[in-house]
PDB file of N, CA, C and O in Angstrom:
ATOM      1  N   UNK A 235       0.840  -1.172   0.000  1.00  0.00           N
ATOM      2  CA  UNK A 235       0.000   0.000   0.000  1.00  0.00           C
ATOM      3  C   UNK A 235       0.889   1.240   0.000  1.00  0.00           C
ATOM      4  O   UNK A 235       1.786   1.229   0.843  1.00  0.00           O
ATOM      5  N   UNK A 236       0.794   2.388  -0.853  1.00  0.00           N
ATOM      6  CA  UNK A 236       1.430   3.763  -0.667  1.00  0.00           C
ATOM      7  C   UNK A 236       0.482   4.535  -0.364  1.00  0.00           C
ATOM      8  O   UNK A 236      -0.715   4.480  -0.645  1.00  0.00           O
ATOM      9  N   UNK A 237       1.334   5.581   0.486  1.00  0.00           N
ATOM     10  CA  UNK A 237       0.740   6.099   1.168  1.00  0.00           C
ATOM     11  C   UNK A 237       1.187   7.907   1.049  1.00  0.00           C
ATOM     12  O   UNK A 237       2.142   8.422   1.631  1.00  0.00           O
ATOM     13  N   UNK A 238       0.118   8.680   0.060  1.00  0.00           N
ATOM     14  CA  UNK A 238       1.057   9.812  -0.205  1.00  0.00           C
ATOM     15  C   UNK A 238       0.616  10.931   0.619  1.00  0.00           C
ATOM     16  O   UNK A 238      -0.540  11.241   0.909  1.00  0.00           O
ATOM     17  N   UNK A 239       1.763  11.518   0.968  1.00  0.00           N
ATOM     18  CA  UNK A 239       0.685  12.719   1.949  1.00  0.00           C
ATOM     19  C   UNK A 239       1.896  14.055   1.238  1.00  0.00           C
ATOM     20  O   UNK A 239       3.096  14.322   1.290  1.00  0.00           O
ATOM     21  N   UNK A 240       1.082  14.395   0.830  1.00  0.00           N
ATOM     22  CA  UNK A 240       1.397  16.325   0.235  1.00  0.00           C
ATOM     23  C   UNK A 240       2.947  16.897   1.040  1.00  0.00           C
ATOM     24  O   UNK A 240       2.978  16.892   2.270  1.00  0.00           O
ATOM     25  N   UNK A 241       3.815  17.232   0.475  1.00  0.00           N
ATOM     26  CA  UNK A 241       4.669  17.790   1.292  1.00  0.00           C
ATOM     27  C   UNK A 241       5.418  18.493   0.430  1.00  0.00           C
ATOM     28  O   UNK A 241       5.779  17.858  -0.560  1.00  0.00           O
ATOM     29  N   UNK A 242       5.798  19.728   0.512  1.00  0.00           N
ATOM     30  CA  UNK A 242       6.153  21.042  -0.539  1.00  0.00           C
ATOM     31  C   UNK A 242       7.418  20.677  -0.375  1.00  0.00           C
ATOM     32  O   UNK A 242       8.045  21.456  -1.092  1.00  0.00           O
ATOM     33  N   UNK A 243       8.511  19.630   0.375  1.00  0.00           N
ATOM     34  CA  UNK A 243       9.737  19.659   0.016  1.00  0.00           C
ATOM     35  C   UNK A 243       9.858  18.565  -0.560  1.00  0.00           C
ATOM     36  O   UNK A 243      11.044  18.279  -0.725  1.00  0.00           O
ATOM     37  N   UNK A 244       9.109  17.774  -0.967  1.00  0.00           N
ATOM     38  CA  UNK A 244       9.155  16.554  -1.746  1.00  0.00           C
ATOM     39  C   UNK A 244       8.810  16.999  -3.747  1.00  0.00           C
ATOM     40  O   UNK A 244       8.917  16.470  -4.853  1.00  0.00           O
ATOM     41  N   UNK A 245       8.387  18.236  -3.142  1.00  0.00           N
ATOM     42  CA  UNK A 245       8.358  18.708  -5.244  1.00  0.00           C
ATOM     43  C   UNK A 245       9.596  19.241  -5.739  1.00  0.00           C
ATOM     44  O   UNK A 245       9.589  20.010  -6.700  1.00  0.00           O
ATOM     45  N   UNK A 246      10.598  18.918  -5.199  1.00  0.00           N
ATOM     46  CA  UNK A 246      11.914  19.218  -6.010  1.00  0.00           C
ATOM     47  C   UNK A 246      12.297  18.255  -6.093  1.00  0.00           C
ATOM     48  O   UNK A 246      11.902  17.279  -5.456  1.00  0.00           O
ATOM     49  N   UNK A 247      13.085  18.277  -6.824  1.00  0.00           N
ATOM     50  CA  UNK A 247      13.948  16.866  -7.671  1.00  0.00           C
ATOM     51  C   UNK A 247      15.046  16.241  -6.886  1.00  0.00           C
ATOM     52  O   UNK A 247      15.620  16.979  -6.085  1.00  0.00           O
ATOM     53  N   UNK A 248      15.386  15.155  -6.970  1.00  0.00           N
ATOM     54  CA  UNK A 248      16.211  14.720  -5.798  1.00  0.00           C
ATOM     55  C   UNK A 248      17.175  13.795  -6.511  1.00  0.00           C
ATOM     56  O   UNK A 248      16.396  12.956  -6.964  1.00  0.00           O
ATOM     57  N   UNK A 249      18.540  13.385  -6.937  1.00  0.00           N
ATOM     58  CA  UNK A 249      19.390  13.047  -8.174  1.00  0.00           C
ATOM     59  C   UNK A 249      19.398  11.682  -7.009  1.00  0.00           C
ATOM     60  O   UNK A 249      20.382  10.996  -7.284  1.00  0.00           O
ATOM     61  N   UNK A 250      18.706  11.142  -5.938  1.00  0.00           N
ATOM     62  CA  UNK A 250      18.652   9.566  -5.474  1.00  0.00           C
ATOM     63  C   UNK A 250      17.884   8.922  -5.071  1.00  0.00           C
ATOM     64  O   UNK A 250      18.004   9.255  -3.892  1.00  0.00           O
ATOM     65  N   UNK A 251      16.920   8.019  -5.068  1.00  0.00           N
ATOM     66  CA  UNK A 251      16.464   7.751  -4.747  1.00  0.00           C
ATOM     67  C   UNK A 251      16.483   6.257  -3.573  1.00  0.00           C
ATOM     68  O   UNK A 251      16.825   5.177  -4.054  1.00  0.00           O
ATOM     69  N   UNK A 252      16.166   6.322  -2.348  1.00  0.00           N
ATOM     70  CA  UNK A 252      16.404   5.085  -1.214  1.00  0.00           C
ATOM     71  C   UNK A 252      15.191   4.394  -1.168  1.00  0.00           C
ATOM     72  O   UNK A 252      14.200   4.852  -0.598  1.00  0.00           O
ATOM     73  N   UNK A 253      15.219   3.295  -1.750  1.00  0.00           N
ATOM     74  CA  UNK A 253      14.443   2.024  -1.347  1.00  0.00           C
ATOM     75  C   UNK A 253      13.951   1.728  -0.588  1.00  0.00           C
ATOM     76  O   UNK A 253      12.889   1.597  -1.196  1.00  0.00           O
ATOM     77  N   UNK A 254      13.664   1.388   0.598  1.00  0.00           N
ATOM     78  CA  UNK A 254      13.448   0.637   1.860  1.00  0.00           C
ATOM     79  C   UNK A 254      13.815   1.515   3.696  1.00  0.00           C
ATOM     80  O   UNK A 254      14.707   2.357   3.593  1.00  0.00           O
ATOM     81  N   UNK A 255      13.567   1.451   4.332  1.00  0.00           N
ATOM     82  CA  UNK A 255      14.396   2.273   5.553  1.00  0.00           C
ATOM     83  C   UNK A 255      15.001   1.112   6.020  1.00  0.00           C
ATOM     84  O   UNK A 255      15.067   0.945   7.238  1.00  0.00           O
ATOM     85  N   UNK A 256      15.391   0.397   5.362  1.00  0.00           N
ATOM     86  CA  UNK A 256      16.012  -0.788   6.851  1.00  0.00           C
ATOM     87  C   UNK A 256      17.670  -0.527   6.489  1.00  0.00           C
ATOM     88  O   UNK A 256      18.069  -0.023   5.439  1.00  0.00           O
ATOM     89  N   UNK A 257      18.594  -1.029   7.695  1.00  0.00           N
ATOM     90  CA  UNK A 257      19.181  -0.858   8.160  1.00  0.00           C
ATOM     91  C   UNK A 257      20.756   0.028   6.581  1.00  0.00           C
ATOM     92  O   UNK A 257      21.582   0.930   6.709  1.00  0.00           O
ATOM     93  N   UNK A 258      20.448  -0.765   5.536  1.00  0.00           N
ATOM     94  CA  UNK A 258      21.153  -0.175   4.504  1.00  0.00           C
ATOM     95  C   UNK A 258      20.936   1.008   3.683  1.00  0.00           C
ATOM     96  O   UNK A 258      21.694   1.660   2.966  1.00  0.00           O
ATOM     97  N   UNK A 259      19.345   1.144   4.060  1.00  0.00           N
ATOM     98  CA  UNK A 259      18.853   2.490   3.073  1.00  0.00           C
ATOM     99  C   UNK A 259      18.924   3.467   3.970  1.00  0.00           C
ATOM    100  O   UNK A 259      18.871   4.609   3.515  1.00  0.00           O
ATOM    101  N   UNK A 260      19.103   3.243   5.924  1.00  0.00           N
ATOM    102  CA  UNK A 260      18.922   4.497   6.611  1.00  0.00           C
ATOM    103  C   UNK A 260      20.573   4.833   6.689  1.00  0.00           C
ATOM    104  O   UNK A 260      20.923   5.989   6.924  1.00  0.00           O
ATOM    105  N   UNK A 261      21.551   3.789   6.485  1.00  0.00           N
ATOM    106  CA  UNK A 261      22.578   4.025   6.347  1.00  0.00           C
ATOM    107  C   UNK A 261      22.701   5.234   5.009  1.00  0.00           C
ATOM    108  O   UNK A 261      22.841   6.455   5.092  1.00  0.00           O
ATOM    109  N   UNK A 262      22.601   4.456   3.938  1.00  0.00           N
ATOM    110  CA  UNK A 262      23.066   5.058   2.653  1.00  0.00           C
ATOM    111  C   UNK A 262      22.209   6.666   3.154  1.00  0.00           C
ATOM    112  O   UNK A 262      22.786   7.752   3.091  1.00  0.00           O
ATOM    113  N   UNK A 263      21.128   6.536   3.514  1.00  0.00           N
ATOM    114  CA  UNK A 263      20.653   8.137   3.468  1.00  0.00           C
ATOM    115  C   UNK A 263      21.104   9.269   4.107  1.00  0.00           C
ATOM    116  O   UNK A 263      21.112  10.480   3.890  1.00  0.00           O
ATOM    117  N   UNK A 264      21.638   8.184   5.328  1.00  0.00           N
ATOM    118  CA  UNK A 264      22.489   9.352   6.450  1.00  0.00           C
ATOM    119  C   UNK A 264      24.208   9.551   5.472  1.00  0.00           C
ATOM    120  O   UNK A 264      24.844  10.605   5.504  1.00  0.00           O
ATOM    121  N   UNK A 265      24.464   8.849   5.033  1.00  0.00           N
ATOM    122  CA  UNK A 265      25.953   9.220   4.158  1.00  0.00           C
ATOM    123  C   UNK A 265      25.987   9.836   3.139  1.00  0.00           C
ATOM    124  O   UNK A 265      27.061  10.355   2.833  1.00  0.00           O
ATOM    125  N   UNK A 266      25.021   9.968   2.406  1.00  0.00           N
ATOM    126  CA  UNK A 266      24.499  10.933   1.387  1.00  0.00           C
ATOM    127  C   UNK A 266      24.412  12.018   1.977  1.00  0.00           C
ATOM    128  O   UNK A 266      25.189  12.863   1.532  1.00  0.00           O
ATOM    129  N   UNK A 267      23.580  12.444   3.064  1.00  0.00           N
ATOM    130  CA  UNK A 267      23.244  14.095   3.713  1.00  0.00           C
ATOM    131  C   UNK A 267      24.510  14.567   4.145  1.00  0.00           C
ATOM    132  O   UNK A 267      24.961  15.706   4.020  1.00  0.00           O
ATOM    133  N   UNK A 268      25.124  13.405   4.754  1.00  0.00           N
ATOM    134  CA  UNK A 268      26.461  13.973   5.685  1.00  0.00           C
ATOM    135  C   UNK A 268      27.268  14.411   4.533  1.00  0.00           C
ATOM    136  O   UNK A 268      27.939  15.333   4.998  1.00  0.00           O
ATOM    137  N   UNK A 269      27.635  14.248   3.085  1.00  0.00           N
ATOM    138  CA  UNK A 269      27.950  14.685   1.827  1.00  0.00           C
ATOM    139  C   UNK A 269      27.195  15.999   1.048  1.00  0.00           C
ATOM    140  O   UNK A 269      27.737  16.684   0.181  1.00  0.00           O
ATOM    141  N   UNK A 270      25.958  16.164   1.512  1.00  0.00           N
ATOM    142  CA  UNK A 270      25.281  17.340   1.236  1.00  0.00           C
ATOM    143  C   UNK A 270      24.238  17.019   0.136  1.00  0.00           C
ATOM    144  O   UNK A 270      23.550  17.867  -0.433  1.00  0.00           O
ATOM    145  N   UNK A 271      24.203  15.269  -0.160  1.00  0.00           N
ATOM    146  CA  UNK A 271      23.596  14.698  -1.773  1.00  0.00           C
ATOM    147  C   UNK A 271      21.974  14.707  -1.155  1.00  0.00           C
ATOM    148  O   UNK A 271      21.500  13.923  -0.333  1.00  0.00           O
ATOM    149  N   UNK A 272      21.461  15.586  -1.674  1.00  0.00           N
ATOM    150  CA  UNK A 272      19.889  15.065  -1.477  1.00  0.00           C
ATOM    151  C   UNK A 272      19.179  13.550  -1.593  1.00  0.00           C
ATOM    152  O   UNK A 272      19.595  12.644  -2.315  1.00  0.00           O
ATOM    153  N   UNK A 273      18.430  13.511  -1.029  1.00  0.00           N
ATOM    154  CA  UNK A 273      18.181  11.740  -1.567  1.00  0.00           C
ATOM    155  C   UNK A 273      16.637  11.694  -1.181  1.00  0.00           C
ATOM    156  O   UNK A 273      16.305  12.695  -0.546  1.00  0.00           O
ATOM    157  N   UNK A 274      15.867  11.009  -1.350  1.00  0.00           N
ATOM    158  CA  UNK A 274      14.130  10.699  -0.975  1.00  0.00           C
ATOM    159  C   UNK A 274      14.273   9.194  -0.820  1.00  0.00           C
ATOM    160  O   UNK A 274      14.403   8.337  -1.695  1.00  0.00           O
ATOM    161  N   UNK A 275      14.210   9.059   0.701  1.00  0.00           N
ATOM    162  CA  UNK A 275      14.158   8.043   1.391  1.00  0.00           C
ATOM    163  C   UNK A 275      12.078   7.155   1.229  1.00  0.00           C
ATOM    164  O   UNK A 275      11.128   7.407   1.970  1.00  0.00           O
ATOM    165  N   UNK A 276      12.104   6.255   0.102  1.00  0.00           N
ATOM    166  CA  UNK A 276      10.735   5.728   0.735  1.00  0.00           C
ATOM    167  C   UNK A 276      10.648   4.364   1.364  1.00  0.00           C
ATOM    168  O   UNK A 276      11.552   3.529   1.389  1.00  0.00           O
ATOM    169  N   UNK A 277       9.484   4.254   1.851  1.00  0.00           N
ATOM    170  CA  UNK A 277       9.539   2.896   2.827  1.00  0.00           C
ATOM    171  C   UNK A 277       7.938   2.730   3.056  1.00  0.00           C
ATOM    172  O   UNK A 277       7.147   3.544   3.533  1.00  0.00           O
ATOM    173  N   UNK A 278       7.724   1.487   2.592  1.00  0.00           N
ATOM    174  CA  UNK A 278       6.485   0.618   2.628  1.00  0.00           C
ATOM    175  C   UNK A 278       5.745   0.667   3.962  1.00  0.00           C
ATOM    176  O   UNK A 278       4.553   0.962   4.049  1.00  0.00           O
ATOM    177  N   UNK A 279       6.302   0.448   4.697  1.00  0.00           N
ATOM    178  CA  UNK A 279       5.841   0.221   6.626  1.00  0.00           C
ATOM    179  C   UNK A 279       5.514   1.757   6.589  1.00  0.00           C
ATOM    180  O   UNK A 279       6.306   2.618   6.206  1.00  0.00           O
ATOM    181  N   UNK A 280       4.304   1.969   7.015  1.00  0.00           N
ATOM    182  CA  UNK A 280       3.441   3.566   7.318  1.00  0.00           C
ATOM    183  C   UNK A 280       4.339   3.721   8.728  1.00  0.00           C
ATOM    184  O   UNK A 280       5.008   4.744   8.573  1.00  0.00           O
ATOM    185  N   UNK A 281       4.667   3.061  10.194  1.00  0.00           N
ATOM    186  CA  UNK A 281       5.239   3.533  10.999  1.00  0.00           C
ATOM    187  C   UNK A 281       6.273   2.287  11.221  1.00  0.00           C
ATOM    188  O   UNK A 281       6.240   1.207  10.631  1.00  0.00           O
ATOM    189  N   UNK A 282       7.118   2.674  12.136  1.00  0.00           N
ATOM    190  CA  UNK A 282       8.127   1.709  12.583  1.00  0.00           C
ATOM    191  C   UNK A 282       7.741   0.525  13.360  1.00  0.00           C
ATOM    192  O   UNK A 282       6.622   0.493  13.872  1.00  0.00           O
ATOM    193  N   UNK A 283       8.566  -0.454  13.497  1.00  0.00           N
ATOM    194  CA  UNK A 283       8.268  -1.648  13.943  1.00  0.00           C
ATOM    195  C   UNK A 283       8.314  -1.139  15.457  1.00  0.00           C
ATOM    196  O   UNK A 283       9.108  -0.298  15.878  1.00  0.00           O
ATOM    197  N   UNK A 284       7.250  -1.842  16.265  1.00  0.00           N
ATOM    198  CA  UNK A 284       7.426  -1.928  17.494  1.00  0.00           C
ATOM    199  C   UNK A 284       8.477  -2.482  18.165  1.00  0.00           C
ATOM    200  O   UNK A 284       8.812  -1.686  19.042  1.00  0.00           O
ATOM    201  N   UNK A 285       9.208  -3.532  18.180  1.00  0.00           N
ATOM    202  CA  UNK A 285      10.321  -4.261  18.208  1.00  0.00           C
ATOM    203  C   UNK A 285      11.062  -4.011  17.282  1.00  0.00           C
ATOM    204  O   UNK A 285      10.746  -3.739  16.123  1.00  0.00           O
ATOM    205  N   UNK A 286      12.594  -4.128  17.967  1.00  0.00           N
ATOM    206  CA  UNK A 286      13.506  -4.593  16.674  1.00  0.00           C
ATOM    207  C   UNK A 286      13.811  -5.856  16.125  1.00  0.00           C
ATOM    208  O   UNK A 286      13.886  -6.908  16.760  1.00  0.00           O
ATOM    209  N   UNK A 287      14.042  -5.648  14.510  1.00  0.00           N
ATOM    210  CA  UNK A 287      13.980  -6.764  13.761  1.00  0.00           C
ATOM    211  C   UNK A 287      15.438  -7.474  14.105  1.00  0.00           C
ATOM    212  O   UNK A 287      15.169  -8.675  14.116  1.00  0.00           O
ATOM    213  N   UNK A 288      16.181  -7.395  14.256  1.00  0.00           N
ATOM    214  CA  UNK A 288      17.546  -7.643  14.415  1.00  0.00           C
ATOM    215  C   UNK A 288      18.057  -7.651  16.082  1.00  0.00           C
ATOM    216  O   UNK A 288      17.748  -6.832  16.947  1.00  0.00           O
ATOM    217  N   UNK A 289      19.104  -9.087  16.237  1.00  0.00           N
ATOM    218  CA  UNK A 289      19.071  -9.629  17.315  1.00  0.00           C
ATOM    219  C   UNK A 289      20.670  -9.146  17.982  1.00  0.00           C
ATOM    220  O   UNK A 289      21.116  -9.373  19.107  1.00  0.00           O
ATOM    221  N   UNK A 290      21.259  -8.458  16.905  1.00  0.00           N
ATOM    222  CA  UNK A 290      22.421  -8.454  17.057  1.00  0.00           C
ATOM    223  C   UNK A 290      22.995  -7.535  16.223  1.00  0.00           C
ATOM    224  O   UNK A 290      22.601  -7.519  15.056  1.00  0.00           O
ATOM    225  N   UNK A 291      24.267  -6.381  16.744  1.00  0.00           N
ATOM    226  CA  UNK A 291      24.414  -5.814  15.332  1.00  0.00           C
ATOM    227  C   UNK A 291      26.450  -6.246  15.486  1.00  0.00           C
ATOM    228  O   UNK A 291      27.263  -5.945  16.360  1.00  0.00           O
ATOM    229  N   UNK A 292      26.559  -6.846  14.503  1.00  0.00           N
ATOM    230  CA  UNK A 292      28.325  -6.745  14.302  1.00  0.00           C
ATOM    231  C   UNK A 292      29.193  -5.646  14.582  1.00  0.00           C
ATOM    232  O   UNK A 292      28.913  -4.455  14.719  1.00  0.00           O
ATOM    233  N   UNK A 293      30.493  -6.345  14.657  1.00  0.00           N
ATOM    234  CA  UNK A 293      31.197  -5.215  14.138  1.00  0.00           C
ATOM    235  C   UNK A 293      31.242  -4.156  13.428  1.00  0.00           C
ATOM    236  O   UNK A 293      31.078  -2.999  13.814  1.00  0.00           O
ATOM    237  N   UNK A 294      31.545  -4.665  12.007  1.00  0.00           N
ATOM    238  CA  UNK A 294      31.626  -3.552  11.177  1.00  0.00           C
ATOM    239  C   UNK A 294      30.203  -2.663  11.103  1.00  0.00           C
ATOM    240  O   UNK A 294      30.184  -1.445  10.931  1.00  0.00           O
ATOM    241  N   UNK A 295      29.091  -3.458  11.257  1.00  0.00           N
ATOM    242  CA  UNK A 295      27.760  -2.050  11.629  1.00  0.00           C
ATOM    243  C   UNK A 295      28.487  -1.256  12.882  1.00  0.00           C
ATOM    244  O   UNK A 295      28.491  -0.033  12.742  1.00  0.00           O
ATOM    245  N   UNK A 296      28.880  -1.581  13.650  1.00  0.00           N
ATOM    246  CA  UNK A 296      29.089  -0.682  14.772  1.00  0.00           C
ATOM    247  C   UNK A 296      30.232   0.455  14.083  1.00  0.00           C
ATOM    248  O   UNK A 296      30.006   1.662  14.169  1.00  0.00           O
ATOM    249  N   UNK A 297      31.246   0.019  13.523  1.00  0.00           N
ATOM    250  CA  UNK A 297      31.846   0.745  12.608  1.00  0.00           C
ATOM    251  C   UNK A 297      31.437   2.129  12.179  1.00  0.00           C
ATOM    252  O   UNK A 297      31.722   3.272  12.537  1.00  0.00           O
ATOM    253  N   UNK A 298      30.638   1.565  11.247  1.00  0.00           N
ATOM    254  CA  UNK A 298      29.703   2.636  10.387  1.00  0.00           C
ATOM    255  C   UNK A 298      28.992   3.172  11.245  1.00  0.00           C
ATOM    256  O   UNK A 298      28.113   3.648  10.527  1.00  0.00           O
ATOM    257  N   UNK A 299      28.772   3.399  12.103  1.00  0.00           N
ATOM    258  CA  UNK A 299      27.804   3.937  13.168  1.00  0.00           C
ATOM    259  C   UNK A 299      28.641   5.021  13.775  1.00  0.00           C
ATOM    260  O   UNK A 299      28.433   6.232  13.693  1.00  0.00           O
ATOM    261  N   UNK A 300      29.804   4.290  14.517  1.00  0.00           N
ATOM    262  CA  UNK A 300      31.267   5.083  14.709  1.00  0.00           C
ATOM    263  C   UNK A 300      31.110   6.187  13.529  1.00  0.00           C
ATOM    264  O   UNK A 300      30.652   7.321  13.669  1.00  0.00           O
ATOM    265  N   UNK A 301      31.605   5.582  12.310  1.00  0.00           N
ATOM    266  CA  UNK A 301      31.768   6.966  11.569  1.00  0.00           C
ATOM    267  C   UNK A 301      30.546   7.773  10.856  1.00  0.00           C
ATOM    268  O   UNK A 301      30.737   8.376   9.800  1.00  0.00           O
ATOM    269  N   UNK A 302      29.711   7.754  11.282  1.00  0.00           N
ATOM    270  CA  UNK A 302      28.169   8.508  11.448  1.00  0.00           C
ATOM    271  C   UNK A 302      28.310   9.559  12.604  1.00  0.00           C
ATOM    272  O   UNK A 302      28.051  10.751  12.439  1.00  0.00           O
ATOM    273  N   UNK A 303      28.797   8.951  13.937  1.00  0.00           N
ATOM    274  CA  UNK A 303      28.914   9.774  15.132  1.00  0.00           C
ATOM    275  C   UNK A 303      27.622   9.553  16.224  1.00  0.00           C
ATOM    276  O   UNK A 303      27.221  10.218  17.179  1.00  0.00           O
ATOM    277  N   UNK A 304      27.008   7.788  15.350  1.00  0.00           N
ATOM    278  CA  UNK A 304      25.542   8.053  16.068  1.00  0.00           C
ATOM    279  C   UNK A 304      26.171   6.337  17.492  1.00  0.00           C
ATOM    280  O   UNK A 304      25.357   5.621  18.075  1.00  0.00           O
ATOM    281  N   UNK A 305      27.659   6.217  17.606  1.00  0.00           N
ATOM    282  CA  UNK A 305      27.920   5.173  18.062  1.00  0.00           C
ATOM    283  C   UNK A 305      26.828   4.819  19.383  1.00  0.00           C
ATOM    284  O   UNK A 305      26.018   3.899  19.497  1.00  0.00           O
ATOM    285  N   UNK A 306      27.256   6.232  20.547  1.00  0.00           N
ATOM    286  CA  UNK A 306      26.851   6.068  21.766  1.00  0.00           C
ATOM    287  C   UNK A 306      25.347   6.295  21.847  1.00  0.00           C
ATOM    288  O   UNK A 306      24.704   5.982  22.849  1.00  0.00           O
ATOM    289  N   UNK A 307      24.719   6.935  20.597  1.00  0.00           N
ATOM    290  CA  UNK A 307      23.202   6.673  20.967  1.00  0.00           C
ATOM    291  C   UNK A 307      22.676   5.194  20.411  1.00  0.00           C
ATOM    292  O   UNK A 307      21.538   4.785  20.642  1.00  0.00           O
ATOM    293  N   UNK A 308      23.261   4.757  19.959  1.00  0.00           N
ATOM    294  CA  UNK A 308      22.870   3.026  19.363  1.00  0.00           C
ATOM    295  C   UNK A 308      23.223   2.387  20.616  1.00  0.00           C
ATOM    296  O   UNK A 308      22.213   1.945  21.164  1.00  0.00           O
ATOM    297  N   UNK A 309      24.757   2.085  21.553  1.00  0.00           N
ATOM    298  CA  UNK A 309      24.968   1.793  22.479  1.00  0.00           C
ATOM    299  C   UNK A 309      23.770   1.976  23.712  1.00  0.00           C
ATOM    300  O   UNK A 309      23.129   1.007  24.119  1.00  0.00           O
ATOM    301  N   UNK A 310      23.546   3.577  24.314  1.00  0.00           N
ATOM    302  CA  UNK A 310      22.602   3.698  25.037  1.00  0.00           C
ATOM    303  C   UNK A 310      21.179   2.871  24.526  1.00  0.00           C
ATOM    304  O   UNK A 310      20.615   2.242  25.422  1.00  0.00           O
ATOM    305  N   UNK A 311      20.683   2.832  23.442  1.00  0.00           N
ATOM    306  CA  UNK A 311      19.368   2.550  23.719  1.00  0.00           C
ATOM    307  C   UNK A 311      19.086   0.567  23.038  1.00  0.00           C
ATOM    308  O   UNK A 311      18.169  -0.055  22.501  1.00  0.00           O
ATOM    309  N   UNK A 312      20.846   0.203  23.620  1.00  0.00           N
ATOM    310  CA  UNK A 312      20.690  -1.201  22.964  1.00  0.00           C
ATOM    311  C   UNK A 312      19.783  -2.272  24.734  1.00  0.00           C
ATOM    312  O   UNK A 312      19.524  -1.701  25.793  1.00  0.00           O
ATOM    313  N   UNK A 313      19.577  -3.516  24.503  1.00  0.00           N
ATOM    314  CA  UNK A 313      19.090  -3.811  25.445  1.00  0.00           C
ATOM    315  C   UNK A 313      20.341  -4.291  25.795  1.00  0.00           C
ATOM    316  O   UNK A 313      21.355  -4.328  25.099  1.00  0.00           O
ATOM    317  N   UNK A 314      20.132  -4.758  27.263  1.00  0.00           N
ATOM    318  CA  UNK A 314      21.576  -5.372  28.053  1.00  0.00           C
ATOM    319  C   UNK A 314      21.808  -6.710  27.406  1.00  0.00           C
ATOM    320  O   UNK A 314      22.765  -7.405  27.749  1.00  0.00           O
TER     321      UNK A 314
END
């Protein structure tokens, strides 16, 4: 189901388009902005999952997270 709702910054043109919000498209979108590249993030799911889908995140995600700068808020709000 799509779901369009009117939004005056979505009528300019955007040279990317992101697939999905899960864990590779919220990546790619945050590395694009942090570059200054516009991008239009869409995603099927109307709101977020109540739970997380994922039981575990690796290394190298933690990595990329590191170089995002979003390390210690992923840390804080992981479960024990």
């Amino acid at each position: 189901r799509c779901v369009q709702k009117q939004n005056p910054r979505m009528s300019r043109k955007r040279p990317v388009l992101i697939v999905g919000g899960g864990p590779v498209g919220l990546y790619a979108s945050a590395l694009l902005s942090r570059f200054g590249v516009p991008s239009l993030l869409v995603e099927r799911a109307e709101r977020p999952h109540l739970h997380p889908r994922a039981h575990l995140i690796n290394t190298r995600t933690m990595e990329l997270f590191r170089e995002l700068g979003v390390e210690s808020k992923v840390c804080a709000l992981a479960p024990p």
